[in-house]
Coordinates of C-alpha atoms (C1' of nucleotides) in Angstrom, one line a residue:
Chain A
M1 CA 0.4 -0.1 0.8
E2 CA 2.9 2.1 0.6
G3 CA 3.5 1.5 -2.8
R4 CA 1.7 3.7 -5.1
G5 CA 4.7 4.9 -5.8
I6 CA 2.4 8.3 -6.1
A7 CA 6.4 10.7 -6.2
T8 CA 5.9 14.3 -4.2
R9 CA 7.4 17.7 -4.1
A10 CA 9.6 17.3 -1.6
G11 CA 9.5 21.4 -1.0
N12 CA 12.6 21.0 -2.6
G13 CA 12.2 20.0 -6.1
D14 CA 13.4 16.3 -5.6
D15 CA 10.6 14.4 -5.9
I16 CA 10.6 11.8 -2.8
A17 CA 7.9 9.7 -2.1
L18 CA 6.0 10.1 1.3
G19 CA 4.4 6.3 1.0
I20 CA 1.1 6.4 3.7
L21 CA 1.8 9.4 4.6
D22 CA 0.4 11.7 1.5
D23 CA -3.8 9.6 2.4
L24 CA -3.3 11.1 5.7
A25 CA -5.3 14.5 6.5
G26 CA -3.1 14.5 9.4
Y27 CA 0.6 14.1 7.9
H28 CA -0.6 17.3 5.8
L29 CA -2.1 19.4 8.3
R30 CA 1.4 19.2 10.6
R31 CA 2.9 20.3 7.3
A32 CA 0.2 23.4 6.0
S33 CA 0.2 24.4 9.4
S34 CA 3.8 24.4 9.7
V35 CA 3.9 26.3 6.9
F36 CA 1.4 28.9 7.9
A37 CA 3.5 29.5 11.7
N38 CA 6.4 29.6 9.5
D39 CA 5.2 32.0 7.5
F40 CA 3.5 34.2 10.2
A41 CA 7.0 35.0 12.5
R42 CA 8.4 36.2 8.5
A43 CA 5.9 38.5 8.3
L44 CA 5.8 39.0 11.3
A45 CA 9.1 39.9 12.1
G46 CA 9.9 43.7 13.1
T47 CA 6.5 43.4 15.6
G48 CA 8.6 41.0 18.0
M49 CA 4.6 38.7 17.9
R50 CA 4.5 35.5 17.9
Q51 CA 1.5 33.0 16.6
V52 CA 0.8 32.6 20.4
L53 CA 1.2 35.9 22.0
F54 CA -1.0 37.5 18.9
G55 CA -3.7 34.4 20.0
I56 CA -4.3 35.4 23.1
L57 CA -3.9 39.7 22.3
S58 CA -7.1 38.8 19.5
I59 CA -9.1 36.9 22.7
I60 CA -8.0 39.5 25.0
A61 CA -9.2 42.3 22.7
A62 CA -12.4 40.9 22.2
N63 CA -14.1 39.6 26.2
P64 CA -12.3 42.9 27.4
R65 CA -11.4 42.1 32.1
I66 CA -11.6 38.4 30.9
N67 CA -9.8 36.7 33.1
Q68 CA -6.3 34.6 32.8
G69 CA -7.7 30.8 33.2
N70 CA -10.5 31.5 30.2
V71 CA -8.5 33.1 28.0
G72 CA -6.2 29.3 28.0
R73 CA -9.0 27.4 28.4
A74 CA -10.0 28.9 24.7
L75 CA -6.5 28.4 23.1
G76 CA -6.1 25.3 25.0
I77 CA -2.9 27.3 26.8
Q78 CA -2.7 25.0 30.1
R79 CA -2.9 27.1 33.2
A80 CA 1.2 27.2 34.1
N81 CA 2.0 27.5 30.4
M82 CA -0.2 31.4 30.3
V83 CA 2.2 33.0 33.1
S84 CA 5.2 33.5 31.5
L85 CA 3.6 34.4 28.1
V86 CA 1.2 37.2 30.2
N87 CA 4.0 37.5 32.1
E88 CA 5.4 38.9 28.2
L89 CA 2.5 41.1 27.3
V90 CA 2.5 42.5 30.6
D91 CA 5.9 43.4 30.3
R92 CA 5.8 45.1 27.2
D93 CA 2.8 47.1 28.0
L94 CA 0.4 45.4 25.6
V95 CA -1.9 44.2 28.3
L96 CA -3.1 45.3 31.7
R97 CA -3.7 43.0 34.0
E98 CA -5.6 43.9 37.6
V99 CA -6.7 41.2 40.2
A100 CA -10.2 40.5 39.2
A101 CA -13.4 42.6 41.3
D102 CA -15.3 39.8 41.7
D103 CA -13.1 37.3 42.3
R104 CA -9.7 38.1 44.5
R105 CA -7.8 34.8 42.7
A106 CA -8.2 35.8 39.6
F107 CA -6.4 38.6 37.3
S108 CA -9.0 40.6 35.1
L109 CA -6.9 41.1 31.4
T110 CA -7.9 44.1 29.4
L111 CA -5.7 45.4 26.7
T112 CA -3.6 49.0 27.3
P113 CA -3.7 51.4 23.9
A114 CA 0.1 49.9 22.8
G115 CA -1.9 46.5 23.4
R116 CA -4.9 47.8 20.3
K117 CA -2.4 49.5 19.0
I118 CA 0.1 46.6 17.7
V119 CA -2.9 43.8 17.0
A120 CA -4.3 46.9 14.5
Q121 CA -1.3 46.2 13.4
C122 CA -0.5 43.3 13.0
V123 CA -3.8 42.3 11.6
K124 CA -3.3 43.9 8.7
L125 CA 0.1 42.0 8.4
I126 CA -1.8 38.9 8.7
E127 CA -4.0 39.6 6.6
A128 CA -1.3 40.2 3.4
H129 CA 0.3 36.8 5.2
E130 CA -3.3 34.8 4.8
A131 CA -4.2 35.9 1.6
R132 CA -0.7 35.0 0.1
L133 CA -0.4 31.3 1.5
L134 CA -4.2 30.8 0.0
A135 CA -3.8 33.0 -3.0
D136 CA -4.5 29.3 -4.8
L137 CA -8.0 28.7 -3.6
S138 CA -11.1 30.4 -3.6
A139 CA -13.0 32.3 -1.6
K140 CA -15.5 29.2 -1.2
E141 CA -12.9 27.4 -0.5
R142 CA -11.6 29.0 2.5
T143 CA -15.1 28.6 3.6
A144 CA -14.4 25.4 2.9
L145 CA -11.5 24.9 4.5
I146 CA -12.1 26.7 7.8
A147 CA -15.4 25.2 8.2
M148 CA -13.7 21.6 8.4
L149 CA -10.8 22.6 10.4
S150 CA -13.5 23.9 12.8
R151 CA -15.9 20.3 12.3
I152 CA -11.7 18.3 13.1
E153 CA -11.4 21.0 16.4
A154 CA -14.4 19.9 17.9
K155 CA -13.0 16.9 17.9
E156 CA -11.2 17.8 20.4
A157 CA -10.6 15.2 23.4
Chain B
M1 CA -13.7 43.8 13.7
E2 CA -13.1 41.7 16.2
G3 CA -16.3 43.1 17.5
R4 CA -17.8 40.0 14.9
G5 CA -18.7 38.8 18.9
I6 CA -19.5 35.7 17.3
A7 CA -19.0 33.7 21.0
T8 CA -17.4 30.0 19.1
R9 CA -16.9 26.5 21.6
A10 CA -13.9 26.3 23.6
G11 CA -13.0 23.3 23.1
N12 CA -14.3 22.7 26.9
G13 CA -18.2 24.0 27.0
D14 CA -17.2 27.5 28.0
D15 CA -18.7 30.2 24.8
I16 CA -15.9 32.5 24.5
A17 CA -15.2 34.8 21.4
L18 CA -11.8 34.6 19.3
G19 CA -12.5 37.5 17.7
I20 CA -10.4 38.0 14.7
L21 CA -8.3 35.1 15.0
D22 CA -11.3 32.9 14.3
D23 CA -11.7 34.4 10.5
L24 CA -8.0 33.0 9.9
A25 CA -7.3 30.1 8.5
G26 CA -3.6 29.8 10.0
Y27 CA -5.5 29.2 13.7
H28 CA -7.6 26.6 12.6
L29 CA -4.9 24.5 11.1
R30 CA -2.5 25.2 13.9
R31 CA -5.6 23.9 16.2
A32 CA -7.0 20.9 14.4
S33 CA -3.3 19.9 13.3
S34 CA -3.2 19.9 17.6
V35 CA -6.0 18.1 18.0
F36 CA -3.9 15.1 15.3
A37 CA -1.3 15.8 16.9
N38 CA -2.9 14.8 20.4
D39 CA -5.1 11.9 19.0
F40 CA -2.2 10.7 16.9
A41 CA -0.3 10.0 20.1
R42 CA -3.1 8.9 22.4
A43 CA -3.9 6.9 19.4
L44 CA -0.1 5.6 19.3
A45 CA 0.4 5.1 22.8
G46 CA 0.9 2.0 23.2
T47 CA 4.2 1.1 20.0
G48 CA 6.2 4.2 21.3
M49 CA 5.6 6.2 18.2
R50 CA 5.3 9.7 17.5
Q51 CA 4.1 11.9 14.7
V52 CA 8.1 12.7 13.0
L53 CA 8.4 9.3 13.8
F54 CA 6.5 6.9 11.9
G55 CA 7.1 10.7 9.1
I56 CA 10.5 9.4 9.0
L57 CA 9.8 5.8 8.4
S58 CA 7.2 5.7 5.4
I59 CA 10.1 8.1 3.8
I60 CA 12.5 4.9 4.1
A61 CA 9.8 2.6 3.5
A62 CA 8.8 4.5 0.0
N63 CA 12.4 4.8 -0.8
P64 CA 14.4 2.2 0.6
R65 CA 18.1 2.5 0.5
I66 CA 17.4 6.6 0.5
N67 CA 20.0 8.7 2.4
Q68 CA 19.7 10.5 5.9
G69 CA 19.3 13.9 4.2
N70 CA 17.2 12.9 1.4
V71 CA 14.3 12.1 4.5
G72 CA 14.6 14.8 5.9
R73 CA 14.9 17.5 3.4
A74 CA 11.0 15.1 1.9
L75 CA 9.6 16.0 5.6
G76 CA 11.7 19.6 6.0
I77 CA 13.9 17.8 9.3
Q78 CA 17.5 19.9 9.8
R79 CA 20.2 17.8 9.0
A80 CA 21.2 18.0 12.7
N81 CA 17.8 17.0 14.5
M82 CA 17.9 13.8 12.2
V83 CA 20.5 12.3 13.3
S84 CA 19.0 11.6 16.8
L85 CA 15.6 10.7 15.5
V86 CA 17.3 8.2 13.1
N87 CA 19.3 7.2 16.3
E88 CA 16.7 5.8 17.7
L89 CA 15.1 3.8 15.2
V90 CA 18.2 3.0 15.2
D91 CA 18.6 2.3 18.6
R92 CA 15.0 0.0 18.4
D93 CA 15.9 -2.4 15.0
L94 CA 14.1 -0.4 13.2
V95 CA 15.9 0.5 10.5
L96 CA 19.1 -0.8 9.0
R97 CA 21.8 2.3 9.0
E98 CA 24.6 1.8 6.6
V99 CA 27.5 3.7 5.0
A100 CA 26.5 4.3 1.0
A101 CA 27.9 2.7 -1.7
D102 CA 28.2 5.6 -4.0
D103 CA 28.9 8.3 -1.7
R104 CA 30.9 7.6 1.8
R105 CA 29.9 10.0 3.8
A106 CA 26.1 9.1 3.7
F107 CA 24.2 7.3 5.4
S108 CA 21.4 4.7 3.2
L109 CA 18.7 4.0 5.1
T110 CA 15.9 0.9 5.0
L111 CA 13.8 -0.4 7.1
T112 CA 14.1 -4.1 9.3
P113 CA 11.7 -6.8 9.5
A114 CA 10.9 -5.1 12.7
G115 CA 10.6 -2.1 11.3
R116 CA 7.8 -2.7 8.5
K117 CA 6.4 -5.1 11.1
I118 CA 5.5 -2.2 13.2
V119 CA 5.0 0.6 9.9
A120 CA 2.6 -2.0 9.5
Q121 CA 0.6 -1.8 13.8
C122 CA 0.9 1.8 12.9
V123 CA -0.9 2.4 9.8
K124 CA -4.0 0.2 10.9
L125 CA -4.2 2.7 14.7
I126 CA -3.3 5.4 12.5
E127 CA -6.4 5.5 9.4
A128 CA -8.6 4.1 12.6
H129 CA -7.8 7.6 14.1
E130 CA -7.9 9.5 11.0
A131 CA -11.0 8.4 10.7
R132 CA -12.4 9.0 14.4
L133 CA -11.5 12.8 13.4
L134 CA -12.6 12.7 10.5
A135 CA -16.0 11.1 10.5
D136 CA -18.1 14.3 10.2
L137 CA -16.2 15.0 6.5
S138 CA -17.4 13.3 3.5
A139 CA -15.2 11.2 1.0
K140 CA -14.9 14.1 -0.8
E141 CA -14.6 17.0 2.1
R142 CA -11.7 14.5 2.9
T143 CA -10.6 14.1 -0.3
A144 CA -10.9 17.8 -0.8
L145 CA -8.9 18.7 2.2
I146 CA -6.6 16.9 1.7
A147 CA -6.5 18.5 -2.0
M148 CA -6.2 22.5 -0.2
L149 CA -3.4 21.3 2.5
S150 CA -1.2 19.7 -0.2
R151 CA -1.6 24.0 -2.4
I152 CA -0.8 25.5 0.7
E153 CA 2.2 23.5 0.9
A154 CA 3.5 24.3 -2.1
K155 CA 4.0 27.6 -0.4
E156 CA 6.5 26.7 1.5
A157 CA 9.4 29.7 1.6
Chain C
dT1 C1' 34.7 24.4 -2.6
dA2 C1' 30.2 21.9 -1.5
dT3 C1' 28.2 18.5 0.7
dT4 C1' 27.2 14.8 4.0
dG5 C1' 26.2 13.9 8.9
dT6 C1' 28.0 15.5 13.4
dT7 C1' 28.0 18.1 18.0
dA8 C1' 26.9 22.1 20.7
dT9 C1' 23.5 24.6 21.8
dA10 C1' 19.3 27.6 22.7
dC11 C1' 15.0 28.6 22.7
dT12 C1' 10.1 27.7 22.3
dC13 C1' 6.5 25.1 23.3
dT14 C1' 3.9 21.3 26.2
dA15 C1' 3.1 19.3 30.4
dT16 C1' 3.0 17.9 35.6
dA17 C1' 3.4 18.2 40.4
dA18 C1' 3.1 21.0 43.9
dC19 C1' 2.5 25.1 46.4
dT20 C1' -0.1 30.4 48.3
dA21 C1' -4.3 32.1 48.3
dT22 C1' -8.7 33.0 48.3
dA23 C1' -13.1 31.1 47.5
Chain D
dT1 C1' -12.3 21.1 49.3
dA2 C1' -12.3 23.1 44.7
dT3 C1' -10.5 27.0 41.9
dA4 C1' -6.6 31.1 40.5
dG5 C1' -2.6 31.6 39.7
dT6 C1' 2.7 30.7 40.3
dT7 C1' 6.7 27.9 40.2
dA8 C1' 9.8 24.3 39.0
dT9 C1' 11.1 21.1 35.6
dA10 C1' 11.3 18.2 32.2
dG11 C1' 10.7 16.7 26.9
dA12 C1' 10.1 17.7 22.4
dG13 C1' 10.8 19.8 18.1
dT14 C1' 13.5 22.8 16.1
dA15 C1' 16.8 26.5 14.7
dT16 C1' 21.9 27.6 13.8
dA17 C1' 27.3 27.6 13.4
dA18 C1' 30.9 24.9 13.9
dC19 C1' 33.7 20.7 13.1
dA20 C1' 35.5 16.3 10.5
dA21 C1' 35.3 13.2 6.1
dT22 C1' 33.7 13.1 1.9
dA23 C1' 33.2 14.2 -2.4

DNA sequence: TATTGTTATACTCTATAACTATA
DNA sequence: TATAGTTATAGAGTATAACAATA
């Protein structure tokens, strides 16, 4: 079965058969996701932003005064790992961290003006980056792609 | 614009707006890919296999006597990082590493009988794992998904 | 000179367990 | 007792630079 023998691009012009990998959605998700991650890093190099950090800022932008734990839950980031990520954003004055009014254990997170500014800046760069990588897909296909990915996400254990 | 305000599953039943993230293919690729990676680990826990290692075995299966550098190039793995990965596979007697006949700098990699056996074993588990995660997609959709992901992979820098 | 594999190193991401302070 | 955040730590994955052997 690995003998389908269809040689595919190795990403560098060589022709190396992938074997069964070539039929696995998991493999292609991994590679496509990595292409996006690399291009994201390149596109946003000037801003010092990473995918995770932008994700956190986006959630906070859409949910002012959200608490830290809920941001992590929305993004699948462990409590323990949120700490240094939020520290980074607070240290860079992009996020305001306050003790939550209703629960003194929790932190309420809000974007600072600088945070809102960098998000707007990133959104422009990210839109160009997405347009570049999705150039070979029609509008309908992009919508269908995101819809299928969402259905896969829903399978999360 | 982050104010679309459409609350989406946070993966845990909560309802937290994702903001602009929800419209980004890059974000959904990241999450869907992570769902696949986690489920892969769970499904293959017994075998001691990981996504990268299985990828390497699959390439070697499809290209007996392929050299180490080409395996890395096909999978986007740096030369330097291939070393310990191949060591693992050789130590577990899944891969035979020989000095290449035509180029004494290079190593030629081939599956051992144990390697072929574990690949066959993993393929069964992986097919069940893929069927589970893609259960909500029709056969046509699965084909379309992989085709779109391949077009994205081709954008690799 | 260029390439194959190697070593050393560092950074990010992720995962777990144990702690504190509140609830 | 349970939860929010923290600390410490460890394992993967990934990236770069410098080296030896061979081409």
